[in-house]
C-alpha cells in the first residue's frame, strides 16, 4: 500500500505520515529532507550567479541514505533554502527516481511532501492533503523548535512560513496542489492524536471502499 501525504509547511504532515507508517507497518520517507539536504549543500552559494547549476549538481550528488545532521536539516533557515532549490526543475527531476523507488518497495510506504499525490505517486492507494491555518502552523513549528532549545521569534517565523507558502505555491515545477482524488484533512483545531485518528479513519475508509470495488 502506498499512502501519499501532501500539504504546506508545518501543517503536521510529517508527524502524521510517521504516525500512519507506524500504524500500518510501512516505511516512511519525508521528501522535504531531500530538498533540505540540497539546500544545505549550496547554502554558501545562494547569491552566486551559478546557484542553479550548483543546486542541480548537489541534487545529483546527494546520497539520500546518508542524511544524518537532523538539527541542521530541520532548521527553519534550511526550509527557506530548500524552497529556493525546490523551484529548480532539474533538481526535482534528480530527486524523483529515489522517491519513486522508495514508494515501490515491497510492502509499500508512506511519503510526505508537496507533490507526492500529483507527481511522485499519482497511483497511490490513498492520498491525504493536510491543511492548517498559517497561525496554527507557526505556533506548532515554534513549539517544536523551542522543545529543541531554539529561541524563536514568532513574528519572523510567521513571515518565513508565509514566504515559503508563496514560493511553494508559485513553483512552476512543483505541481504543489491538491490532487483531485486527495482527501482533505484540516488539522487547525486537532491535536496530533486526534489528527492521526482522523487520518487513519480516512485511510481505512479508502481501503474498505477499494476492497468493495469502489474508487477511493
Ligand atoms: O516539508 P518541508 O518543510 O521539509 O519542505 C521543505 C521545502 O522543500 C519546501 O519549501 C517545499 C519543498 N518540497 C517540495 O517542493 N516538494 C516536496 N515533495 C517536499 C518538499
JSON list of C-alpha atoms in Angstrom, two decimals, residues 9-145:
[
{"chain": "A", "resi": 9, "resn": "UNK", "atom": "CA", "xyz": [4.97, 23.86, 5.59]},
{"chain": "A", "resi": 10, "resn": "UNK", "atom": "CA", "xyz": [4.36, 22.91, 9.22]},
{"chain": "A", "resi": 11, "resn": "UNK", "atom": "CA", "xyz": [0.88, 21.55, 8.51]},
{"chain": "A", "resi": 12, "resn": "UNK", "atom": "CA", "xyz": [1.69, 18.46, 10.58]},
{"chain": "A", "resi": 13, "resn": "UNK", "atom": "CA", "xyz": [2.01, 16.21, 7.55]},
{"chain": "A", "resi": 14, "resn": "UNK", "atom": "CA", "xyz": [5.40, 14.83, 8.63]},
{"chain": "A", "resi": 15, "resn": "UNK", "atom": "CA", "xyz": [4.17, 13.79, 12.08]},
{"chain": "A", "resi": 16, "resn": "UNK", "atom": "CA", "xyz": [1.00, 12.34, 10.57]},
{"chain": "A", "resi": 17, "resn": "UNK", "atom": "CA", "xyz": [2.92, 10.46, 7.88]},
{"chain": "A", "resi": 18, "resn": "UNK", "atom": "CA", "xyz": [5.23, 8.97, 10.54]},
{"chain": "A", "resi": 19, "resn": "UNK", "atom": "CA", "xyz": [2.19, 8.00, 12.63]},
{"chain": "A", "resi": 20, "resn": "UNK", "atom": "CA", "xyz": [0.46, 6.37, 9.66]},
{"chain": "A", "resi": 21, "resn": "UNK", "atom": "CA", "xyz": [3.65, 4.47, 8.81]},
{"chain": "A", "resi": 22, "resn": "UNK", "atom": "CA", "xyz": [3.80, 3.12, 12.38]},
{"chain": "A", "resi": 23, "resn": "UNK", "atom": "CA", "xyz": [0.11, 2.27, 12.40]},
{"chain": "A", "resi": 24, "resn": "UNK", "atom": "CA", "xyz": [0.19, 0.30, 9.14]},
{"chain": "A", "resi": 25, "resn": "UNK", "atom": "CA", "xyz": [3.76, -1.04, 9.47]},
{"chain": "A", "resi": 26, "resn": "UNK", "atom": "CA", "xyz": [5.02, 0.82, 6.39]},
{"chain": "A", "resi": 27, "resn": "UNK", "atom": "CA", "xyz": [8.31, 2.56, 5.61]},
{"chain": "A", "resi": 28, "resn": "UNK", "atom": "CA", "xyz": [8.22, 6.37, 5.71]},
{"chain": "A", "resi": 29, "resn": "UNK", "atom": "CA", "xyz": [10.03, 8.96, 3.61]},
{"chain": "A", "resi": 30, "resn": "UNK", "atom": "CA", "xyz": [9.96, 12.68, 4.46]},
{"chain": "A", "resi": 31, "resn": "UNK", "atom": "CA", "xyz": [10.74, 14.01, 0.97]},
{"chain": "A", "resi": 32, "resn": "UNK", "atom": "CA", "xyz": [11.25, 17.55, 2.29]},
{"chain": "A", "resi": 33, "resn": "UNK", "atom": "CA", "xyz": [14.52, 16.29, 3.80]},
{"chain": "A", "resi": 34, "resn": "UNK", "atom": "CA", "xyz": [15.88, 15.68, 0.30]},
{"chain": "A", "resi": 35, "resn": "UNK", "atom": "CA", "xyz": [15.24, 19.29, -0.73]},
{"chain": "A", "resi": 36, "resn": "UNK", "atom": "CA", "xyz": [16.59, 20.48, 2.61]},
{"chain": "A", "resi": 37, "resn": "UNK", "atom": "CA", "xyz": [19.81, 18.48, 2.10]},
{"chain": "A", "resi": 38, "resn": "UNK", "atom": "CA", "xyz": [20.29, 20.01, -1.35]},
{"chain": "A", "resi": 39, "resn": "UNK", "atom": "CA", "xyz": [19.61, 23.49, 0.09]},
{"chain": "A", "resi": 40, "resn": "UNK", "atom": "CA", "xyz": [22.19, 22.93, 2.83]},
{"chain": "A", "resi": 41, "resn": "UNK", "atom": "CA", "xyz": [24.77, 21.73, 0.33]},
{"chain": "A", "resi": 42, "resn": "UNK", "atom": "CA", "xyz": [24.56, 25.04, -1.56]},
{"chain": "A", "resi": 43, "resn": "UNK", "atom": "CA", "xyz": [23.95, 27.40, 1.38]},
{"chain": "A", "resi": 44, "resn": "UNK", "atom": "CA", "xyz": [27.18, 29.31, 0.65]},
{"chain": "A", "resi": 45, "resn": "UNK", "atom": "CA", "xyz": [26.28, 29.80, -2.99]},
{"chain": "A", "resi": 46, "resn": "UNK", "atom": "CA", "xyz": [22.84, 31.40, -2.63]},
{"chain": "A", "resi": 47, "resn": "UNK", "atom": "CA", "xyz": [24.00, 34.68, -4.16]},
{"chain": "A", "resi": 48, "resn": "UNK", "atom": "CA", "xyz": [26.37, 33.15, -6.69]},
{"chain": "A", "resi": 49, "resn": "UNK", "atom": "CA", "xyz": [25.46, 33.54, -10.37]},
{"chain": "A", "resi": 50, "resn": "UNK", "atom": "CA", "xyz": [25.66, 29.77, -10.89]},
{"chain": "A", "resi": 51, "resn": "UNK", "atom": "CA", "xyz": [23.40, 28.95, -7.91]},
{"chain": "A", "resi": 52, "resn": "UNK", "atom": "CA", "xyz": [21.04, 26.88, -10.07]},
{"chain": "A", "resi": 53, "resn": "UNK", "atom": "CA", "xyz": [23.84, 24.84, -11.61]},
{"chain": "A", "resi": 54, "resn": "UNK", "atom": "CA", "xyz": [25.33, 24.25, -8.15]},
{"chain": "A", "resi": 55, "resn": "UNK", "atom": "CA", "xyz": [21.96, 23.09, -6.81]},
{"chain": "A", "resi": 56, "resn": "UNK", "atom": "CA", "xyz": [21.49, 20.70, -9.74]},
{"chain": "A", "resi": 57, "resn": "UNK", "atom": "CA", "xyz": [24.97, 19.25, -9.16]},
{"chain": "A", "resi": 58, "resn": "UNK", "atom": "CA", "xyz": [24.22, 18.89, -5.43]},
{"chain": "A", "resi": 59, "resn": "UNK", "atom": "CA", "xyz": [20.93, 17.10, -6.17]},
{"chain": "A", "resi": 60, "resn": "UNK", "atom": "CA", "xyz": [22.70, 14.59, -8.41]},
{"chain": "A", "resi": 61, "resn": "UNK", "atom": "CA", "xyz": [25.47, 14.09, -5.85]},
{"chain": "A", "resi": 62, "resn": "UNK", "atom": "CA", "xyz": [23.05, 13.60, -2.94]},
{"chain": "A", "resi": 63, "resn": "UNK", "atom": "CA", "xyz": [23.06, 10.26, -1.13]},
{"chain": "A", "resi": 64, "resn": "UNK", "atom": "CA", "xyz": [19.57, 10.21, 0.42]},
{"chain": "A", "resi": 65, "resn": "UNK", "atom": "CA", "xyz": [20.55, 7.30, 2.65]},
{"chain": "A", "resi": 66, "resn": "UNK", "atom": "CA", "xyz": [23.17, 9.46, 4.38]},
{"chain": "A", "resi": 67, "resn": "UNK", "atom": "CA", "xyz": [21.07, 12.33, 5.76]},
{"chain": "A", "resi": 68, "resn": "UNK", "atom": "CA", "xyz": [22.28, 12.47, 9.35]},
{"chain": "A", "resi": 69, "resn": "UNK", "atom": "CA", "xyz": [22.54, 16.09, 10.52]},
{"chain": "A", "resi": 70, "resn": "UNK", "atom": "CA", "xyz": [18.94, 16.31, 11.71]},
{"chain": "A", "resi": 71, "resn": "UNK", "atom": "CA", "xyz": [19.38, 19.61, 13.57]},
{"chain": "A", "resi": 72, "resn": "UNK", "atom": "CA", "xyz": [20.78, 21.40, 10.51]},
{"chain": "A", "resi": 73, "resn": "UNK", "atom": "CA", "xyz": [18.29, 19.74, 8.14]},
{"chain": "A", "resi": 74, "resn": "UNK", "atom": "CA", "xyz": [15.25, 20.70, 10.19]},
{"chain": "A", "resi": 75, "resn": "UNK", "atom": "CA", "xyz": [16.32, 24.29, 10.98]},
{"chain": "A", "resi": 76, "resn": "UNK", "atom": "CA", "xyz": [13.88, 26.97, 9.82]},
{"chain": "A", "resi": 77, "resn": "UNK", "atom": "CA", "xyz": [16.54, 28.65, 7.63]},
{"chain": "A", "resi": 78, "resn": "UNK", "atom": "CA", "xyz": [17.15, 25.33, 5.89]},
{"chain": "A", "resi": 79, "resn": "UNK", "atom": "CA", "xyz": [13.44, 25.24, 5.00]},
{"chain": "A", "resi": 80, "resn": "UNK", "atom": "CA", "xyz": [13.88, 28.56, 3.22]},
{"chain": "A", "resi": 81, "resn": "UNK", "atom": "CA", "xyz": [16.96, 27.27, 1.37]},
{"chain": "A", "resi": 82, "resn": "UNK", "atom": "CA", "xyz": [15.00, 24.14, 0.43]},
{"chain": "A", "resi": 83, "resn": "UNK", "atom": "CA", "xyz": [12.19, 26.23, -1.04]},
{"chain": "A", "resi": 84, "resn": "UNK", "atom": "CA", "xyz": [14.80, 28.02, -3.20]},
{"chain": "A", "resi": 85, "resn": "UNK", "atom": "CA", "xyz": [16.19, 24.82, -4.70]},
{"chain": "A", "resi": 86, "resn": "UNK", "atom": "CA", "xyz": [12.76, 23.18, -4.98]},
{"chain": "A", "resi": 87, "resn": "UNK", "atom": "CA", "xyz": [11.72, 25.61, -7.74]},
{"chain": "A", "resi": 88, "resn": "UNK", "atom": "CA", "xyz": [14.53, 24.35, -9.99]},
{"chain": "A", "resi": 89, "resn": "UNK", "atom": "CA", "xyz": [13.07, 21.74, -12.37]},
{"chain": "A", "resi": 90, "resn": "UNK", "atom": "CA", "xyz": [16.25, 19.67, -12.85]},
{"chain": "A", "resi": 91, "resn": "UNK", "atom": "CA", "xyz": [16.68, 19.48, -9.05]},
{"chain": "A", "resi": 92, "resn": "UNK", "atom": "CA", "xyz": [13.21, 17.94, -8.78]},
{"chain": "A", "resi": 93, "resn": "UNK", "atom": "CA", "xyz": [13.98, 15.54, -11.63]},
{"chain": "A", "resi": 94, "resn": "UNK", "atom": "CA", "xyz": [17.23, 14.46, -9.96]},
{"chain": "A", "resi": 95, "resn": "UNK", "atom": "CA", "xyz": [15.33, 13.57, -6.75]},
{"chain": "A", "resi": 96, "resn": "UNK", "atom": "CA", "xyz": [12.39, 11.87, -8.46]},
{"chain": "A", "resi": 97, "resn": "UNK", "atom": "CA", "xyz": [13.78, 8.36, -9.09]},
{"chain": "A", "resi": 98, "resn": "UNK", "atom": "CA", "xyz": [14.83, 7.87, -5.46]},
{"chain": "A", "resi": 99, "resn": "UNK", "atom": "CA", "xyz": [11.34, 8.84, -4.23]},
{"chain": "A", "resi": 100, "resn": "UNK", "atom": "CA", "xyz": [9.58, 6.60, -6.76]},
{"chain": "A", "resi": 101, "resn": "UNK", "atom": "CA", "xyz": [11.84, 3.65, -5.93]},
{"chain": "A", "resi": 102, "resn": "UNK", "atom": "CA", "xyz": [11.20, 4.20, -2.22]},
{"chain": "A", "resi": 103, "resn": "UNK", "atom": "CA", "xyz": [7.43, 4.13, -2.82]},
{"chain": "A", "resi": 104, "resn": "UNK", "atom": "CA", "xyz": [7.69, 0.99, -4.96]},
{"chain": "A", "resi": 105, "resn": "UNK", "atom": "CA", "xyz": [9.40, -1.07, -2.24]},
{"chain": "A", "resi": 106, "resn": "UNK", "atom": "CA", "xyz": [7.72, -4.36, -1.39]},
{"chain": "A", "resi": 107, "resn": "UNK", "atom": "CA", "xyz": [5.14, -3.85, 1.34]},
{"chain": "A", "resi": 108, "resn": "UNK", "atom": "CA", "xyz": [4.57, -0.21, 0.44]},
{"chain": "A", "resi": 109, "resn": "UNK", "atom": "CA", "xyz": [5.37, 3.13, 2.01]},
{"chain": "A", "resi": 110, "resn": "UNK", "atom": "CA", "xyz": [4.12, 6.46, 3.27]},
{"chain": "A", "resi": 111, "resn": "UNK", "atom": "CA", "xyz": [5.68, 9.50, 1.59]},
{"chain": "A", "resi": 112, "resn": "UNK", "atom": "CA", "xyz": [5.07, 13.08, 2.62]},
{"chain": "A", "resi": 113, "resn": "UNK", "atom": "CA", "xyz": [5.85, 16.25, 0.70]},
{"chain": "A", "resi": 114, "resn": "UNK", "atom": "CA", "xyz": [4.23, 18.63, -1.77]},
{"chain": "A", "resi": 115, "resn": "UNK", "atom": "CA", "xyz": [3.87, 16.65, -4.99]},
{"chain": "A", "resi": 116, "resn": "UNK", "atom": "CA", "xyz": [3.54, 13.07, -3.80]},
{"chain": "A", "resi": 117, "resn": "UNK", "atom": "CA", "xyz": [-0.08, 12.56, -4.85]},
{"chain": "A", "resi": 118, "resn": "UNK", "atom": "CA", "xyz": [0.35, 14.53, -8.07]},
{"chain": "A", "resi": 119, "resn": "UNK", "atom": "CA", "xyz": [3.81, 13.73, -9.49]},
{"chain": "A", "resi": 120, "resn": "UNK", "atom": "CA", "xyz": [5.70, 11.13, -7.45]},
{"chain": "A", "resi": 121, "resn": "UNK", "atom": "CA", "xyz": [2.91, 8.63, -6.74]},
{"chain": "A", "resi": 122, "resn": "UNK", "atom": "CA", "xyz": [-0.17, 9.59, -8.77]},
{"chain": "A", "resi": 123, "resn": "UNK", "atom": "CA", "xyz": [-1.16, 5.91, -8.43]},
{"chain": "A", "resi": 124, "resn": "UNK", "atom": "CA", "xyz": [-1.04, 5.97, -4.58]},
{"chain": "A", "resi": 125, "resn": "UNK", "atom": "CA", "xyz": [-3.72, 3.87, -2.89]},
{"chain": "A", "resi": 126, "resn": "UNK", "atom": "CA", "xyz": [-4.70, 6.72, -0.59]},
{"chain": "A", "resi": 127, "resn": "UNK", "atom": "CA", "xyz": [-3.90, 10.44, -0.85]},
{"chain": "A", "resi": 128, "resn": "UNK", "atom": "CA", "xyz": [-4.22, 12.91, 2.01]},
{"chain": "A", "resi": 129, "resn": "UNK", "atom": "CA", "xyz": [-3.90, 16.67, 1.73]},
{"chain": "A", "resi": 130, "resn": "UNK", "atom": "CA", "xyz": [-3.20, 18.21, 5.14]},
{"chain": "A", "resi": 131, "resn": "UNK", "atom": "CA", "xyz": [-4.13, 21.80, 5.84]},
{"chain": "A", "resi": 132, "resn": "UNK", "atom": "CA", "xyz": [-3.97, 24.13, 8.86]},
{"chain": "A", "resi": 133, "resn": "UNK", "atom": "CA", "xyz": [-4.14, 27.91, 9.01]},
{"chain": "A", "resi": 134, "resn": "UNK", "atom": "CA", "xyz": [-0.82, 29.79, 9.00]},
{"chain": "A", "resi": 135, "resn": "UNK", "atom": "CA", "xyz": [-1.06, 30.92, 12.64]},
{"chain": "A", "resi": 136, "resn": "UNK", "atom": "CA", "xyz": [-1.60, 27.36, 13.87]},
{"chain": "A", "resi": 137, "resn": "UNK", "atom": "CA", "xyz": [1.28, 26.14, 11.71]},
{"chain": "A", "resi": 138, "resn": "UNK", "atom": "CA", "xyz": [3.58, 28.86, 13.02]},
{"chain": "A", "resi": 139, "resn": "UNK", "atom": "CA", "xyz": [2.71, 28.00, 16.63]},
{"chain": "A", "resi": 140, "resn": "UNK", "atom": "CA", "xyz": [3.39, 24.29, 16.09]},
{"chain": "A", "resi": 141, "resn": "UNK", "atom": "CA", "xyz": [6.73, 24.92, 14.42]},
{"chain": "A", "resi": 142, "resn": "UNK", "atom": "CA", "xyz": [7.64, 27.37, 17.21]},
{"chain": "A", "resi": 143, "resn": "UNK", "atom": "CA", "xyz": [6.94, 24.74, 19.88]},
{"chain": "A", "resi": 144, "resn": "UNK", "atom": "CA", "xyz": [8.94, 22.10, 18.00]},
{"chain": "A", "resi": 145, "resn": "UNK", "atom": "CA", "xyz": [11.92, 24.45, 17.82]}
]
